[in-house]
mmCIF file of C-alpha atoms and ligand atoms in Angstrom:
data_model
loop_
_atom_site.group_PDB
_atom_site.id
_atom_site.type_symbol
_atom_site.label_atom_id
_atom_site.label_comp_id
_atom_site.label_asym_id
_atom_site.label_seq_id
_atom_site.Cartn_x
_atom_site.Cartn_y
_atom_site.Cartn_z
ATOM 1 C CA MET A 15 0.000 0.000 0.000
ATOM 2 C CA SER A 16 1.221 3.482 -0.784
ATOM 3 C CA LEU A 17 0.687 6.028 1.965
ATOM 4 C CA TRP A 18 -1.060 8.247 -0.535
ATOM 5 C CA ASP A 19 -3.511 5.729 -2.003
ATOM 6 C CA SER A 20 -7.095 6.268 -1.027
ATOM 7 C CA LEU A 21 -7.996 4.010 1.852
ATOM 8 C CA ALA A 22 -11.277 3.336 3.665
ATOM 9 C CA ARG A 23 -9.590 3.758 7.060
ATOM 10 C CA PRO A 24 -7.109 6.122 8.685
ATOM 11 C CA ARG A 25 -3.420 5.299 8.372
ATOM 12 C CA VAL A 26 -1.801 4.308 11.656
ATOM 13 C CA MET A 27 1.342 6.286 12.441
ATOM 14 C CA GLY A 28 3.369 4.676 15.244
ATOM 15 C CA VAL A 29 5.324 7.041 17.500
ATOM 16 C CA LEU A 30 9.026 6.422 18.083
ATOM 17 C CA ASN A 31 10.632 9.171 20.151
ATOM 18 C CA VAL A 32 14.384 8.720 20.348
ATOM 19 C CA THR A 33 14.643 11.271 23.138
ATOM 20 C CA PRO A 34 15.537 11.199 26.811
ATOM 21 C CA ASP A 35 12.652 13.487 27.762
ATOM 22 C CA SER A 36 9.454 13.079 25.692
ATOM 23 C CA PHE A 37 6.472 13.033 28.060
ATOM 24 C CA SER A 38 5.016 9.934 26.459
ATOM 25 C CA ASP A 39 7.893 7.529 25.873
ATOM 26 C CA GLY A 40 11.050 9.559 26.599
ATOM 27 C CA GLY A 41 14.055 7.580 27.724
ATOM 28 C CA ARG A 42 12.676 4.229 26.584
ATOM 29 C CA TRP A 43 14.289 3.944 23.143
ATOM 30 C CA THR A 44 17.449 5.991 23.494
ATOM 31 C CA THR A 45 19.937 3.601 21.888
ATOM 32 C CA PRO A 46 19.667 2.896 18.158
ATOM 33 C CA GLU A 47 19.186 -0.813 18.912
ATOM 34 C CA THR A 48 16.232 -0.356 21.270
ATOM 35 C CA ALA A 49 14.699 2.247 18.950
ATOM 36 C CA ILE A 50 15.041 0.058 15.850
ATOM 37 C CA ASP A 51 13.556 -2.916 17.703
ATOM 38 C CA HIS A 52 10.630 -0.832 18.854
ATOM 39 C CA GLY A 53 10.054 0.610 15.361
ATOM 40 C CA THR A 54 10.044 -2.925 13.954
ATOM 41 C CA ALA A 55 7.620 -4.023 16.673
ATOM 42 C CA LEU A 56 5.265 -1.155 15.765
ATOM 43 C CA VAL A 57 5.220 -2.334 12.151
ATOM 44 C CA ASP A 58 4.694 -5.951 13.214
ATOM 45 C CA VAL A 59 1.423 -4.966 14.895
ATOM 46 C CA GLY A 60 0.228 -2.883 11.953
ATOM 47 C CA ALA A 61 1.812 0.579 11.815
ATOM 48 C CA ASP A 62 1.575 1.973 8.267
ATOM 49 C CA LEU A 63 4.229 4.545 9.097
ATOM 50 C CA VAL A 64 6.751 5.007 11.925
ATOM 51 C CA ASP A 65 7.306 8.581 13.099
ATOM 52 C CA VAL A 66 10.883 9.004 14.341
ATOM 53 C CA GLY A 67 11.568 12.085 16.466
ATOM 54 C CA GLY A 68 14.692 13.361 18.187
ATOM 55 C CA GLU A 69 13.303 16.462 19.879
ATOM 56 C CA SER A 70 10.891 16.416 22.793
ATOM 57 C CA THR A 71 8.028 18.879 22.445
ATOM 58 C CA ARG A 72 6.675 18.426 25.964
ATOM 59 C CA PRO A 73 5.582 21.728 27.499
ATOM 60 C CA GLY A 74 8.666 23.471 28.878
ATOM 61 C CA ALA A 75 11.214 21.287 27.016
ATOM 62 C CA THR A 76 14.505 22.807 25.872
ATOM 63 C CA ARG A 77 15.678 22.020 22.339
ATOM 64 C CA PRO A 78 18.574 19.666 21.552
ATOM 65 C CA VAL A 79 21.286 21.140 19.323
ATOM 66 C CA GLU A 80 21.107 20.102 15.688
ATOM 67 C CA GLY A 81 24.012 17.621 15.919
ATOM 68 C CA GLU A 82 22.358 15.862 18.830
ATOM 69 C CA GLU A 83 19.041 15.612 17.008
ATOM 70 C CA LEU A 84 20.761 14.174 13.915
ATOM 71 C CA ALA A 85 22.718 11.656 15.982
ATOM 72 C CA ARG A 86 19.502 10.448 17.595
ATOM 73 C CA VAL A 87 17.357 9.957 14.518
ATOM 74 C CA ILE A 88 19.534 9.214 11.472
ATOM 75 C CA PRO A 89 20.827 5.728 12.430
ATOM 76 C CA VAL A 90 17.296 4.681 13.369
ATOM 77 C CA ILE A 91 15.745 6.021 10.157
ATOM 78 C CA SER A 92 18.460 4.387 8.024
ATOM 79 C CA ALA A 93 17.905 1.002 9.602
ATOM 80 C CA LEU A 94 14.096 1.093 9.513
ATOM 81 C CA ALA A 95 13.836 2.545 6.002
ATOM 82 C CA GLY A 96 16.526 0.090 4.858
ATOM 83 C CA SER A 97 14.295 -2.771 5.946
ATOM 84 C CA GLY A 98 11.330 -1.396 4.011
ATOM 85 C CA VAL A 99 9.495 0.535 6.737
ATOM 86 C CA ALA A 100 7.733 3.768 5.710
ATOM 87 C CA VAL A 101 9.305 6.382 7.992
ATOM 88 C CA SER A 102 8.387 9.954 8.800
ATOM 89 C CA VAL A 103 10.786 12.254 10.610
ATOM 90 C CA ASP A 104 9.325 14.413 13.358
ATOM 91 C CA THR A 105 11.458 17.544 13.119
ATOM 92 C CA MET A 106 11.245 21.327 12.898
ATOM 93 C CA ARG A 107 14.696 21.646 11.293
ATOM 94 C CA SER A 108 15.147 21.642 7.524
ATOM 95 C CA SER A 109 18.689 20.276 7.927
ATOM 96 C CA VAL A 110 17.372 17.275 9.855
ATOM 97 C CA ALA A 111 14.555 16.815 7.330
ATOM 98 C CA ARG A 112 17.090 16.756 4.479
ATOM 99 C CA ALA A 113 19.370 14.250 6.231
ATOM 100 C CA ALA A 114 16.389 12.096 7.210
ATOM 101 C CA VAL A 115 15.089 11.947 3.644
ATOM 102 C CA GLY A 116 18.639 11.081 2.546
ATOM 103 C CA ALA A 117 18.466 8.204 5.034
ATOM 104 C CA GLY A 118 15.142 7.008 3.582
ATOM 105 C CA ALA A 119 12.316 8.957 5.287
ATOM 106 C CA VAL A 120 9.323 9.537 3.008
ATOM 107 C CA VAL A 121 7.418 12.119 5.076
ATOM 108 C CA VAL A 122 8.521 15.183 7.042
ATOM 109 C CA ASN A 123 6.316 15.707 10.111
ATOM 110 C CA ASP A 124 6.888 19.308 11.185
ATOM 111 C CA VAL A 125 5.006 20.251 14.353
ATOM 112 C CA SER A 126 5.683 23.911 13.573
ATOM 113 C CA GLY A 127 4.098 23.771 10.102
ATOM 114 C CA GLY A 128 7.124 25.566 8.670
ATOM 115 C CA LEU A 129 7.167 28.382 11.241
ATOM 116 C CA ALA A 130 10.222 27.285 13.243
ATOM 117 C CA ASP A 131 12.657 27.158 10.318
ATOM 118 C CA PRO A 132 12.197 29.546 7.380
ATOM 119 C CA ALA A 133 13.958 27.073 5.048
ATOM 120 C CA MET A 134 11.641 24.142 5.831
ATOM 121 C CA LEU A 135 8.922 24.561 3.190
ATOM 122 C CA ASP A 136 11.364 25.130 0.315
ATOM 123 C CA THR A 137 13.444 22.166 1.476
ATOM 124 C CA VAL A 138 10.468 19.806 1.587
ATOM 125 C CA ALA A 139 9.298 21.049 -1.819
ATOM 126 C CA GLU A 140 12.759 20.347 -3.253
ATOM 127 C CA LEU A 141 12.901 16.901 -1.631
ATOM 128 C CA GLY A 142 9.472 16.052 -3.092
ATOM 129 C CA VAL A 143 8.332 14.049 -0.055
ATOM 130 C CA GLY A 144 5.132 14.182 1.989
ATOM 131 C CA TYR A 145 4.701 16.918 4.577
ATOM 132 C CA VAL A 146 2.645 17.113 7.759
ATOM 133 C CA ALA A 147 2.056 20.711 8.832
ATOM 134 C CA MET A 148 0.777 20.883 12.391
ATOM 135 C CA HIS A 149 -0.900 23.851 14.033
ATOM 136 C CA TRP A 150 1.730 25.530 16.218
ATOM 137 C CA ARG A 151 2.346 28.917 17.764
ATOM 138 C CA ALA A 152 5.611 28.789 19.722
ATOM 139 C CA HIS A 153 8.354 26.515 20.969
ATOM 140 C CA SER A 154 7.561 24.265 23.922
ATOM 141 C CA ASP A 155 9.222 26.450 26.556
ATOM 142 C CA GLU A 156 6.611 29.156 25.993
ATOM 143 C CA MET A 157 3.744 27.607 24.032
ATOM 144 C CA GLN A 158 1.216 27.468 26.863
ATOM 145 C CA GLN A 159 1.322 31.288 27.120
ATOM 146 C CA HIS A 160 -0.098 31.287 23.584
ATOM 147 C CA ALA A 161 -3.163 29.165 24.368
ATOM 148 C CA VAL A 162 -5.555 32.065 23.718
ATOM 149 C CA TYR A 163 -8.192 31.839 20.957
ATOM 150 C CA ASP A 164 -10.391 34.908 21.109
ATOM 151 C CA GLY A 165 -11.334 35.144 17.439
ATOM 152 C CA PRO A 166 -14.908 34.636 16.244
ATOM 153 C CA GLY A 167 -15.836 30.949 16.252
ATOM 154 C CA GLY A 168 -13.363 30.217 19.054
ATOM 155 C CA VAL A 169 -10.533 27.743 18.945
ATOM 156 C CA VAL A 170 -11.879 25.643 16.057
ATOM 157 C CA SER A 171 -12.223 28.565 13.646
ATOM 158 C CA VAL A 172 -8.944 30.155 14.680
ATOM 159 C CA VAL A 173 -6.979 26.907 14.301
ATOM 160 C CA ILE A 174 -8.589 26.285 10.898
ATOM 161 C CA ASP A 175 -7.676 29.821 9.765
ATOM 162 C CA GLU A 176 -4.097 29.497 10.975
ATOM 163 C CA LEU A 177 -3.751 26.062 9.347
ATOM 164 C CA ALA A 178 -5.156 27.476 6.097
ATOM 165 C CA ALA A 179 -2.309 29.993 6.112
ATOM 166 C CA ARG A 180 0.236 27.166 6.574
ATOM 167 C CA ARG A 181 -1.445 25.187 3.766
ATOM 168 C CA ASP A 182 -1.217 28.185 1.441
ATOM 169 C CA ALA A 183 2.436 28.786 2.316
ATOM 170 C CA ALA A 184 3.291 25.117 1.766
ATOM 171 C CA LEU A 185 1.532 25.004 -1.603
ATOM 172 C CA ALA A 186 3.138 28.297 -2.663
ATOM 173 C CA ALA A 187 6.554 26.814 -1.826
ATOM 174 C CA GLY A 188 5.790 23.914 -4.189
ATOM 175 C CA ILE A 189 4.893 21.117 -1.768
ATOM 176 C CA LEU A 190 2.582 18.708 -3.603
ATOM 177 C CA GLY A 191 -1.065 19.217 -2.670
ATOM 178 C CA ASP A 192 -1.761 15.497 -2.562
ATOM 179 C CA ARG A 193 1.151 14.952 -0.166
ATOM 180 C CA LEU A 194 0.277 17.757 2.231
ATOM 181 C CA VAL A 195 -1.349 16.680 5.501
ATOM 182 C CA LEU A 196 -2.655 19.114 8.147
ATOM 183 C CA ASP A 197 -2.905 18.489 11.892
ATOM 184 C CA PRO A 198 -4.785 20.504 14.547
ATOM 185 C CA GLY A 199 -1.878 20.039 16.987
ATOM 186 C CA LEU A 200 -3.611 18.753 20.112
ATOM 187 C CA GLY A 201 -1.764 19.911 23.220
ATOM 188 C CA PHE A 202 0.352 22.520 21.445
ATOM 189 C CA ALA A 203 -0.592 25.961 22.790
ATOM 190 C CA LYS A 204 -3.981 24.470 23.733
ATOM 191 C CA THR A 205 -5.765 23.972 27.038
ATOM 192 C CA ALA A 206 -7.614 20.724 27.748
ATOM 193 C CA ASP A 207 -10.893 22.440 26.808
ATOM 194 C CA HIS A 208 -9.392 23.596 23.504
ATOM 195 C CA ASN A 209 -8.374 20.013 22.698
ATOM 196 C CA TRP A 210 -11.877 18.692 23.391
ATOM 197 C CA GLU A 211 -13.401 21.389 21.174
ATOM 198 C CA LEU A 212 -11.014 20.444 18.379
ATOM 199 C CA VAL A 213 -11.623 16.695 18.506
ATOM 200 C CA ALA A 214 -15.369 17.192 18.806
ATOM 201 C CA HIS A 215 -15.410 19.357 15.667
ATOM 202 C CA LEU A 216 -12.834 17.538 13.614
ATOM 203 C CA ASP A 217 -15.272 17.250 10.711
ATOM 204 C CA ARG A 218 -14.947 21.014 10.215
ATOM 205 C CA PHE A 219 -11.292 20.540 9.256
ATOM 206 C CA GLU A 220 -12.495 18.941 6.022
ATOM 207 C CA GLU A 221 -13.062 22.485 4.741
ATOM 208 C CA LEU A 222 -9.266 22.835 4.474
ATOM 209 C CA GLY A 223 -9.382 20.388 1.564
ATOM 210 C CA GLN A 224 -6.343 18.427 2.747
ATOM 211 C CA PRO A 225 -5.881 15.091 4.521
ATOM 212 C CA ILE A 226 -5.958 15.410 8.327
ATOM 213 C CA LEU A 227 -3.731 13.722 10.927
ATOM 214 C CA VAL A 228 -4.590 13.682 14.641
ATOM 215 C CA GLY A 229 -2.352 12.930 17.609
ATOM 216 C CA ALA A 230 -4.216 12.485 20.903
ATOM 217 C CA SER A 231 -2.245 9.550 22.269
ATOM 218 C CA ARG A 232 -1.290 9.841 25.977
ATOM 219 C CA LYS A 233 -1.812 13.597 25.970
ATOM 220 C CA ALA A 234 -2.479 15.667 29.079
ATOM 221 C CA PHE A 235 -6.129 16.412 28.283
ATOM 222 C CA LEU A 236 -6.858 12.698 28.684
ATOM 223 C CA GLY A 237 -4.865 12.619 31.924
ATOM 224 C CA ARG A 238 -6.850 15.546 33.242
ATOM 225 C CA LEU A 239 -10.205 13.995 32.285
ATOM 226 C CA LEU A 240 -9.294 10.859 34.229
ATOM 227 C CA ALA A 241 -7.777 12.686 37.216
ATOM 228 C CA ASP A 242 -8.536 11.737 40.787
ATOM 229 C CA GLU A 243 -7.469 13.224 44.116
ATOM 230 C CA ALA A 244 -3.882 12.078 43.447
ATOM 231 C CA GLY A 245 -3.773 14.262 40.312
ATOM 232 C CA PRO A 246 -3.940 13.614 36.555
ATOM 233 C CA ARG A 247 -3.973 9.975 35.399
ATOM 234 C CA ALA A 248 -0.402 8.774 34.748
ATOM 235 C CA VAL A 249 0.771 8.902 31.125
ATOM 236 C CA ASP A 250 0.930 5.122 30.731
ATOM 237 C CA LEU A 251 -2.591 4.638 32.140
ATOM 238 C CA ARG A 252 -4.426 6.760 29.570
ATOM 239 C CA GLU A 253 -4.731 4.170 26.809
ATOM 240 C CA HIS A 254 -8.283 2.982 27.485
ATOM 241 C CA ALA A 255 -9.566 6.541 27.252
ATOM 242 C CA HIS A 256 -7.508 7.058 24.118
ATOM 243 C CA VAL A 257 -9.010 3.961 22.496
ATOM 244 C CA ALA A 258 -12.495 5.236 23.327
ATOM 245 C CA LEU A 259 -11.627 8.510 21.611
ATOM 246 C CA LEU A 260 -10.100 6.719 18.605
ATOM 247 C CA THR A 261 -13.311 4.748 18.161
ATOM 248 C CA LEU A 262 -15.193 8.027 17.912
ATOM 249 C CA LEU A 263 -12.585 9.586 15.626
ATOM 250 C CA ALA A 264 -12.630 6.560 13.303
ATOM 251 C CA GLU A 265 -16.005 7.795 12.055
ATOM 252 C CA ARG A 266 -14.397 11.009 10.831
ATOM 253 C CA ARG A 267 -12.615 10.833 7.525
ATOM 254 C CA VAL A 268 -9.136 11.388 8.917
ATOM 255 C CA TRP A 269 -6.071 10.465 6.897
ATOM 256 C CA GLY A 270 -4.044 9.327 9.861
ATOM 257 C CA LEU A 271 -3.834 8.735 13.599
ATOM 258 C CA ARG A 272 -0.544 9.258 15.429
ATOM 259 C CA VAL A 273 -0.426 6.706 18.260
ATOM 260 C CA HIS A 274 1.928 4.963 20.660
ATOM 261 C CA ASP A 275 -0.065 1.747 21.007
ATOM 262 C CA VAL A 276 -0.577 0.582 17.429
ATOM 263 C CA ARG A 277 -2.384 -2.634 18.339
ATOM 264 C CA ALA A 278 -4.879 -0.762 20.508
ATOM 265 C CA CYS A 279 -5.488 1.686 17.675
ATOM 266 C CA TRP A 280 -6.200 -1.172 15.282
ATOM 267 C CA ASP A 281 -8.635 -2.668 17.791
ATOM 268 C CA ALA A 282 -10.545 0.620 17.831
ATOM 269 C CA LEU A 283 -10.525 0.847 14.025
ATOM 270 C CA LYS A 284 -11.804 -2.720 13.700
ATOM 271 C CA VAL A 285 -14.637 -2.140 16.164
ATOM 272 C CA ALA A 286 -15.620 1.098 14.432
ATOM 273 C CA ALA A 287 -15.517 -0.489 10.966
ATOM 274 C CA ARG A 288 -17.549 -3.543 11.990
ATOM 275 C CA PHE A 289 -20.071 -1.376 13.808
ATOM 276 C CA ALA A 290 -20.484 0.851 10.737
ATOM 277 C CA GLU A 291 -20.888 -2.176 8.498
ATOM 278 C CA ALA A 292 -23.572 -3.684 10.747
ATOM 279 C CA ARG A 293 -25.459 -0.393 10.703
ATOM 280 C CA ARG A 294 -25.303 -0.280 6.910
ATOM 281 C CA THR A 295 -26.791 -3.757 6.473
ATOM 282 C CA GLY A 296 -30.087 -2.443 7.815
ATOM 283 C CA SER A 297 -31.239 -5.726 9.404
ATOM 284 C CA GLY A 298 -31.913 -3.890 12.634
ATOM 285 C CA ARG A 299 -34.307 -1.479 10.969
ATOM 286 C CA PRO A 300 -37.903 -2.768 10.790
ATOM 287 C CA ASP A 301 -38.780 -0.330 7.997
ATOM 288 C CA LEU A 302 -36.176 -1.850 5.693
ATOM 289 C CA LYS A 303 -37.280 -5.442 6.197
ATOM 290 C CA GLU A 304 -38.884 -7.281 3.315
ATOM 291 C CA GLY A 305 -42.662 -7.013 3.186
ATOM 292 C CA ARG A 306 -42.901 -3.716 5.031
HETATM 293 N N1 LIG B 408 2.474 15.382 19.029
HETATM 294 C C1 LIG B 408 3.710 15.229 19.515
HETATM 295 C C2 LIG B 408 4.833 15.158 18.675
HETATM 296 N N2 LIG B 408 4.682 15.212 17.339
HETATM 297 N N3 LIG B 408 3.295 15.411 15.454
HETATM 298 C C3 LIG B 408 2.084 15.583 14.939
HETATM 299 N N4 LIG B 408 1.944 15.679 13.596
HETATM 300 N N5 LIG B 408 0.965 15.676 15.709
HETATM 301 C C4 LIG B 408 1.029 15.617 17.065
HETATM 302 O O1 LIG B 408 -0.028 15.720 17.726
HETATM 303 C C5 LIG B 408 2.314 15.451 17.671
HETATM 304 C C6 LIG B 408 3.447 15.361 16.806
HETATM 305 C C7 LIG B 408 3.902 15.172 21.003
HETATM 306 O O2 LIG B 408 3.600 13.913 21.507
HETATM 307 P P1 LIG B 408 4.683 12.743 21.783
HETATM 308 O O3 LIG B 408 5.560 13.181 22.911
HETATM 309 O O4 LIG B 408 3.845 11.581 22.134
HETATM 310 O O5 LIG B 408 5.490 12.493 20.559
#
């Protein structure tokens, strides 16, 4: 399957953070060997794409220098791509994007949508690969100060407008329209309420006319929803809630879901697909039965 073929289900993007400090899986796959094994394991349970990142974007994180980011991701991308895995590189740096594509990555996943590095859009256009442009306002050390959406229509309209500007800039730079994916950027300069508004109105993002990717996996808004007196639910105990959300999102025509637990995501997609099929057959509807 090509990533860009039309498909009746969302693509499953497995997360592989080769960082010491990502909130979700930081410190777990820090050697090339452990990272490559985990990437292979994600594919074994059904990932269509493995997203390799070397920079943590957790709120308050400081950025690694470029050399450090390259050293983290390039050996992992080379090995995975070399064994036939479709790899995206999660980076805001055009230099890292270029090296990653040289190592075999087929998609650049830029959480800044081209805003962090002025050379990014031209570089991706020249490389001719896919591009994910996420909604973003500032680097992680200050992004939560930017979680203000006062425009008419609230957070959903403002995020759509700001993503439309990134879409237009990407297309103007020469990035191929059928390889350009947009992402509302859950958790990036957003409060928990903003994230719920965005996922609840995901269908409105269809007006952007581009494929949509969503990353809700393990994020703080789920932890806050499930909080008890001890505080937010721990990161690794948010998966059941995430699967419930994925089952709802599967009904939306999203291009892709960025997840840590690929098997759990597939379970949700299978339930949603079977449920939709059973509804279509009409056997539960008396008015559609023969003789009525
Ligand atoms: N979230 C994170 C990192 N990269 N990329 C896209 N396109 N969308 C996201 O929502 C996104 C991302 C942060 O989460 P992580 O620490 O689990 O990687």
